[in-house]
XYZ file of C-alpha atoms in Angstrom:
422
model
C -28.143 -19.990 -12.216
C -26.488 -16.661 -11.494
C -24.061 -16.503 -8.546
C -25.417 -15.096 -5.299
C -23.018 -12.122 -5.505
C -24.579 -11.209 -8.874
C -28.146 -11.565 -7.622
C -27.436 -9.423 -4.556
C -25.818 -6.553 -6.476
C -27.481 -3.262 -5.421
C -29.464 -1.315 -7.998
C -29.730 1.931 -6.044
C -27.028 3.997 -4.321
C -28.960 3.739 -1.052
C -28.502 -0.046 -1.177
C -24.704 0.121 -1.419
C -23.060 -1.013 1.811
C -20.088 0.957 3.131
C -18.135 3.752 1.373
C -19.831 6.407 3.479
C -16.891 8.741 2.825
C -17.949 8.787 -0.856
C -21.659 7.994 -0.845
C -22.851 9.515 2.427
C -25.071 12.586 2.517
C -23.161 15.574 1.191
C -20.146 13.517 0.131
C -18.393 13.939 -3.224
C -19.746 11.010 -5.216
C -23.250 11.392 -3.831
C -23.243 15.067 -4.874
C -22.026 14.167 -8.374
C -24.825 11.666 -8.846
C -27.489 14.083 -7.604
C -26.235 16.912 -9.815
C -25.908 14.718 -12.888
C -22.313 15.846 -13.379
C -20.302 12.720 -14.072
C -16.599 13.355 -14.774
C -14.004 10.816 -15.820
C -13.099 8.855 -12.694
C -10.755 6.194 -11.400
C -12.053 3.957 -8.622
C -9.178 2.625 -6.576
C -9.521 0.015 -3.839
C -9.546 -3.665 -2.878
C -11.821 -6.193 -4.610
C -15.394 -6.687 -3.460
C -15.900 -3.116 -2.210
C -18.521 -1.999 -4.742
C -16.525 -0.303 -7.517
C -18.325 -1.998 -10.427
C -21.691 -1.744 -8.707
C -21.372 1.997 -8.128
C -20.246 2.580 -11.737
C -23.298 0.702 -12.994
C -25.641 2.721 -10.776
C -24.020 6.002 -11.887
C -24.640 5.106 -15.538
C -28.270 4.350 -14.730
C -28.779 7.603 -12.805
C -27.153 9.649 -15.595
C -29.079 7.778 -18.310
C -25.862 6.686 -19.968
C -25.329 3.439 -21.817
C -23.142 1.263 -19.575
C -20.422 -0.630 -21.351
C -17.968 -2.764 -19.397
C -14.540 -3.988 -20.452
C -11.931 -5.882 -18.471
C -8.282 -5.012 -19.065
C -7.176 -8.558 -18.260
C -9.081 -10.020 -21.234
C -10.023 -7.117 -23.538
C -7.809 -4.974 -25.769
C -7.582 -1.783 -27.826
C -9.694 -3.509 -30.472
C -12.541 -3.867 -27.957
C -12.312 -0.180 -27.012
C -12.549 0.820 -30.679
C -15.514 -1.523 -31.105
C -17.381 0.408 -28.395
C -16.499 3.740 -30.024
C -17.715 2.510 -33.418
C -21.110 1.716 -31.904
C -21.597 5.148 -30.299
C -24.131 6.329 -32.865
C -26.312 3.264 -32.296
C -27.007 4.078 -28.631
C -30.144 6.159 -29.206
C -32.190 7.188 -26.184
C -29.136 7.546 -23.968
C -27.300 10.691 -22.876
C -23.907 9.371 -23.862
C -21.865 6.329 -22.966
C -20.186 5.377 -19.713
C -17.278 3.078 -20.459
C -16.216 1.107 -17.419
C -12.791 -0.541 -17.611
C -12.092 -2.962 -14.803
C -8.470 -3.530 -13.696
C -7.185 -0.810 -16.031
C -3.652 -1.230 -14.692
C -3.386 -4.357 -16.872
C -3.572 -2.223 -20.034
C -0.164 -1.281 -21.413
C 0.804 2.368 -21.883
C -0.164 2.425 -25.573
C -3.663 1.126 -24.871
C -4.132 3.567 -22.000
C -2.980 6.437 -24.232
C -5.562 5.519 -26.836
C -8.302 6.389 -24.347
C -7.191 10.034 -24.146
C -8.624 11.026 -27.520
C -12.085 9.764 -26.606
C -11.967 11.245 -23.100
C -10.987 14.701 -24.370
C -13.567 14.711 -27.165
C -16.312 13.850 -24.689
C -17.345 10.822 -26.747
C -17.253 8.703 -23.621
C -17.246 9.140 -19.890
C -14.584 6.856 -18.514
C -14.746 5.156 -15.147
C -11.794 2.858 -14.582
C -11.196 0.651 -11.582
C -7.971 -0.711 -10.187
C -6.862 -2.620 -7.123
C -3.383 -1.099 -7.497
C -2.236 2.391 -6.631
C -3.150 4.440 -9.750
C -0.191 6.764 -9.251
C 2.112 3.793 -9.832
C 0.302 1.973 -12.633
C -1.808 4.386 -14.664
C -0.544 6.723 -17.377
C -0.097 10.257 -15.988
C -2.074 11.894 -18.781
C -5.122 9.832 -17.790
C -4.633 10.684 -14.108
C -4.610 14.397 -14.936
C -7.968 14.065 -16.688
C -9.725 11.950 -14.081
C -10.963 12.246 -10.512
C -9.434 9.552 -8.306
C -11.722 8.098 -5.646
C -10.515 5.534 -3.133
C -12.864 2.752 -2.062
C -12.119 1.458 1.426
C -12.076 -2.149 2.595
C -15.446 -2.981 4.136
C -15.690 -3.312 7.913
C -16.890 -6.577 9.480
C -20.157 -4.871 10.416
C -20.724 -3.952 6.756
C -20.093 -7.532 5.654
C -22.481 -8.890 8.291
C -25.160 -6.440 7.129
C -24.703 -7.691 3.562
C -24.871 -11.330 4.622
C -28.103 -10.747 6.571
C -29.634 -9.045 3.548
C -28.585 -11.929 1.278
C -30.032 -14.551 3.652
C -33.315 -12.643 3.832
C -33.519 -12.383 0.034
C -32.587 -16.063 -0.373
C -35.506 -17.313 1.720
C -37.834 -16.937 -1.255
C -35.646 -19.392 -3.175
C -35.741 -21.884 -0.285
C -39.490 -21.818 0.328
C -39.576 -25.314 1.809
C -36.586 -24.773 4.091
C -35.996 -22.736 7.202
C -32.739 -20.766 7.123
C -31.339 -19.996 10.547
C -27.992 -18.698 11.765
C -26.236 -17.370 14.820
C -24.222 -14.165 15.094
C -20.996 -16.071 15.605
C -21.443 -17.723 12.210
C -21.919 -14.368 10.481
C -18.841 -13.037 12.234
C -16.852 -16.065 11.028
C -17.910 -15.402 7.420
C -16.989 -11.728 7.797
C -13.566 -12.622 9.204
C -12.863 -14.979 6.311
C -13.945 -12.434 3.701
C -11.456 -9.776 4.851
C -13.573 -6.840 3.740
C -14.540 -8.402 0.387
C -18.330 -8.591 0.016
C -18.069 -10.763 -3.077
C -15.999 -13.310 -1.170
C -18.466 -13.246 1.728
C -21.435 -13.911 -0.561
C -19.569 -16.702 -2.336
C -18.915 -18.327 1.035
C -22.572 -17.913 2.006
C -23.593 -19.515 -1.282
C -21.435 -22.531 -0.454
C -23.173 -22.782 2.911
C -26.621 -22.591 1.334
C -26.026 -25.037 -1.510
C -22.905 -27.035 -0.818
C -23.147 -28.129 2.821
C -25.064 -31.158 4.039
C -27.247 -30.398 7.043
C -28.817 -32.698 9.623
C -32.337 -31.893 8.484
C -33.557 -31.667 4.913
C -35.970 -28.945 5.912
C -33.542 -26.729 7.823
C -30.362 -24.870 6.922
C -28.713 -23.998 10.220
C -25.601 -21.897 9.569
C -23.099 -22.091 12.431
C -19.439 -21.158 12.935
C -18.642 -24.879 12.875
C -20.226 -25.196 9.423
C -18.234 -22.205 8.183
C -15.025 -23.789 9.457
C -15.984 -27.160 7.942
C -15.773 -25.626 4.501
C -12.016 -25.595 5.027
C -11.677 -22.072 3.722
C -8.198 -20.900 4.707
C -8.149 -17.205 5.490
C -6.298 -15.508 2.657
C -3.914 -12.698 3.452
C -4.545 -9.667 1.263
C -0.966 -9.517 0.062
C 0.577 -9.155 -3.364
C 4.354 -8.786 -3.548
C 4.037 -6.514 -6.568
C 1.004 -4.594 -5.374
C -0.110 -1.906 -2.962
C -0.575 -4.241 -0.019
C 3.097 -5.206 -0.187
C 4.220 -1.639 0.403
C 1.448 -0.845 2.880
C 2.399 -3.724 5.191
C 6.120 -2.982 4.941
C 5.401 0.673 5.675
C 3.276 -0.180 8.712
C 5.987 -2.628 9.843
C 8.699 0.035 9.797
C 6.508 2.747 11.305
C 5.544 0.438 14.188
C 9.198 -0.292 14.965
C 10.025 3.411 14.650
C 7.154 4.123 17.038
C 8.574 1.608 19.554
C 5.477 -0.620 19.473
C 6.768 -4.220 19.488
C 3.258 -5.731 19.473
C 2.144 -3.907 16.325
C 5.518 -4.618 14.705
C 5.127 -8.347 15.370
C 1.660 -8.566 13.784
C 2.931 -6.885 10.618
C 5.947 -9.182 10.661
C 3.522 -12.118 10.921
C 1.721 -10.878 7.776
C 5.020 -10.740 5.910
C 6.050 -14.158 7.220
C 2.688 -15.637 6.216
C 3.276 -14.330 2.696
C 6.739 -15.924 2.696
C 8.406 -12.631 1.835
C 11.818 -13.248 3.417
C 13.798 -10.898 1.163
C 11.639 -7.840 1.889
C 11.650 -8.510 5.642
C 15.443 -8.832 5.825
C 16.055 -5.771 3.687
C 13.628 -3.656 5.709
C 15.099 -4.739 9.065
C 18.579 -3.704 7.924
C 17.266 -0.345 6.741
C 15.450 0.247 10.042
C 18.580 -0.550 12.056
C 20.387 2.312 10.300
C 17.527 4.727 9.583
C 15.537 4.618 12.817
C 17.877 3.273 15.508
C 21.073 4.607 14.020
C 23.605 6.221 16.342
C 21.371 5.842 19.392
C 22.506 2.219 19.374
C 25.212 1.694 16.698
C 25.550 -2.027 17.490
C 21.991 -2.615 16.237
C 23.057 -3.070 12.629
C 25.547 -5.804 13.571
C 23.020 -7.677 15.682
C 20.276 -7.371 13.057
C 22.685 -8.497 10.327
C 23.366 -11.628 12.379
C 19.619 -12.297 12.719
C 19.091 -11.699 9.005
C 21.931 -14.049 8.080
C 20.473 -16.695 10.384
C 17.014 -16.270 8.831
C 18.380 -16.626 5.306
C 20.342 -19.719 6.281
C 17.404 -21.334 8.080
C 14.616 -20.446 5.670
C 10.947 -20.644 6.650
C 9.397 -21.705 8.955
C 12.364 -21.433 11.376
C 13.396 -18.047 9.937
C 10.459 -16.495 11.766
C 12.376 -16.828 15.073
C 15.463 -14.672 14.338
C 13.221 -12.273 12.402
C 10.982 -11.863 15.452
C 14.062 -11.394 17.646
C 15.373 -8.638 15.381
C 11.952 -6.967 15.185
C 11.416 -6.842 18.943
C 15.042 -5.795 19.497
C 14.679 -2.835 17.127
C 11.248 -1.823 18.410
C 12.543 -1.676 21.996
C 15.857 0.033 21.132
C 16.470 3.791 21.574
C 15.824 5.730 18.367
C 17.770 8.280 16.338
C 17.432 9.450 12.739
C 20.463 11.751 12.882
C 22.413 9.699 10.311
C 19.749 9.672 7.589
C 18.927 13.326 8.246
C 22.593 14.243 7.820
C 23.154 12.365 4.546
C 19.832 13.503 3.014
C 20.612 17.117 3.883
C 24.057 16.818 2.280
C 22.600 15.212 -0.860
C 20.045 18.002 -1.057
C 22.827 20.600 -1.096
C 24.639 18.666 -3.810
C 21.499 18.662 -5.942
C 21.161 22.434 -5.589
C 24.513 23.181 -7.214
C 28.244 23.463 -6.715
C 29.673 22.981 -3.244
C 32.919 24.750 -4.014
C 36.497 23.560 -4.034
C 37.934 21.114 -1.517
C 40.683 22.741 0.603
C 44.028 22.043 -1.101
C 45.575 20.610 2.073
C 42.917 17.882 2.095
C 43.544 16.816 -1.482
C 45.617 13.732 -2.310
C 49.335 14.462 -2.176
C 50.758 10.994 -2.684
C 52.100 11.447 -6.183
C 55.024 13.150 -7.868
C 54.388 16.822 -8.463
C 51.669 17.097 -5.811
C 53.760 19.479 -3.737
C 54.211 21.853 -6.668
C 50.404 21.922 -7.028
C 50.038 22.813 -3.347
C 48.490 19.508 -2.414
C 48.526 18.537 1.299
C 50.596 21.660 2.169
C 49.738 22.912 5.646
C 47.661 19.873 6.579
C 47.553 19.286 10.342
C 47.700 15.597 11.262
C 45.157 15.227 14.149
C 46.976 12.330 15.791
C 49.954 14.601 16.378
C 47.852 16.712 18.711
C 46.303 16.213 22.152
C 43.221 13.973 22.124
C 43.877 13.450 18.377
C 42.146 16.704 17.574
C 43.206 20.016 16.042
C 40.996 22.752 14.687
C 41.136 23.164 10.889
C 38.634 23.658 8.092
C 37.453 20.505 6.292
C 34.392 21.793 4.438
C 34.354 22.619 0.714
C 34.597 26.372 0.111
C 30.896 27.129 -0.386
C 29.730 25.072 2.580
C 31.940 26.470 5.326
C 29.917 26.707 8.544
C 27.232 24.287 7.337
C 25.996 21.711 9.884
C 24.599 18.408 8.627
C 24.934 16.189 11.655
C 22.801 17.188 14.647
C 23.355 15.049 17.743
C 20.270 13.033 18.667
C 18.686 13.342 22.088
C 19.609 9.894 23.333
C 22.139 8.497 25.781
C 24.734 7.380 23.231
C 24.795 10.566 21.186
C 24.530 12.770 24.265
C 27.699 11.146 25.652
C 29.433 11.675 22.318
C 28.326 15.321 22.163
C 29.492 15.968 25.709
C 32.895 14.443 24.900
C 33.476 16.533 21.793
C 32.150 19.714 23.383
C 34.829 19.265 26.015
C 37.587 18.438 23.502
C 36.674 21.306 21.194
C 36.280 23.705 24.099
C 32.641 24.503 23.441
């Protein structure tokens, strides 16, 4: 017996749920299908969002022979086997080769596809759950259109579940299938935007759960929860989700939203990713809080040390403290802006010679070379300040540090404006 997810796979584009940004009226993929122009493409997005289904439908609409390989189990030998059979596919207008999880192919195997793509022997549609710009050979990217499939919304999942229940009633002729909206919502929540996961869960409810009546299948939230399906966090330490959550975590702290920051922290904690959390908190303390509150790095370092010493689950407490502390602290990026600007100038070319009076003069013969001659020792002057040029020759007059508009840096600016007579 085929799995429910297989039996419910759409056969027409109009039956595909979600992906309106690609398949809606007038959208890119819909226009391609209608025109019959099918370029090489890379479908990028989470599992269970319709990538394989859409590729299959495209092949059907374009009258191309659909051939599917999976990069986790197939190899270059399998690709060549498809190519060797090209002349046997009579009655078709070419071949559409679909490679699932192409990021699992090594560089050599990916490169081997180029010859067949450029000759037009095949139309390639590859799918990946990882960011193609990180994992797919650049030469393939330059020859393919990249289309991102979005995670399905709960409403989309519920629509798919309703459709599956309706189509399953024929199979359960002697039984009445009933459900409440709360049960469908529970399935949708557990599936996390993955239609395949939702249909698998529904299949368990239809076939694997014992109900009070032999003639009725009454799907309720309680029955869904009885299956003991723990909600899985869509998180892979080496994948896209890892960087997306960390990015959202930092941006929420930078945006001074402690509530959003805490939910992203919870995702990272749930994944047990202590190293990434600690590293990111330390970066944020310097990059986003910076000189607006210079003590932040010391406090966060203490929280990080405590978290590493405690380990999970207790580590969540100092991590939460550091997160909320940073999110509610004043913000300044003046330090990172200054160093990045300086590095940019270094990358552009020479900065010129360092003034001779700033060079090291603590060695025999330094005086004869003019080292440290004419240097003014600031502590010998009022307020430990004296005007002299410190910049390399070609950067005289260049400003890298711009005082941030916060209390701490404003006080510092006011002090030095007074000292320097500005």
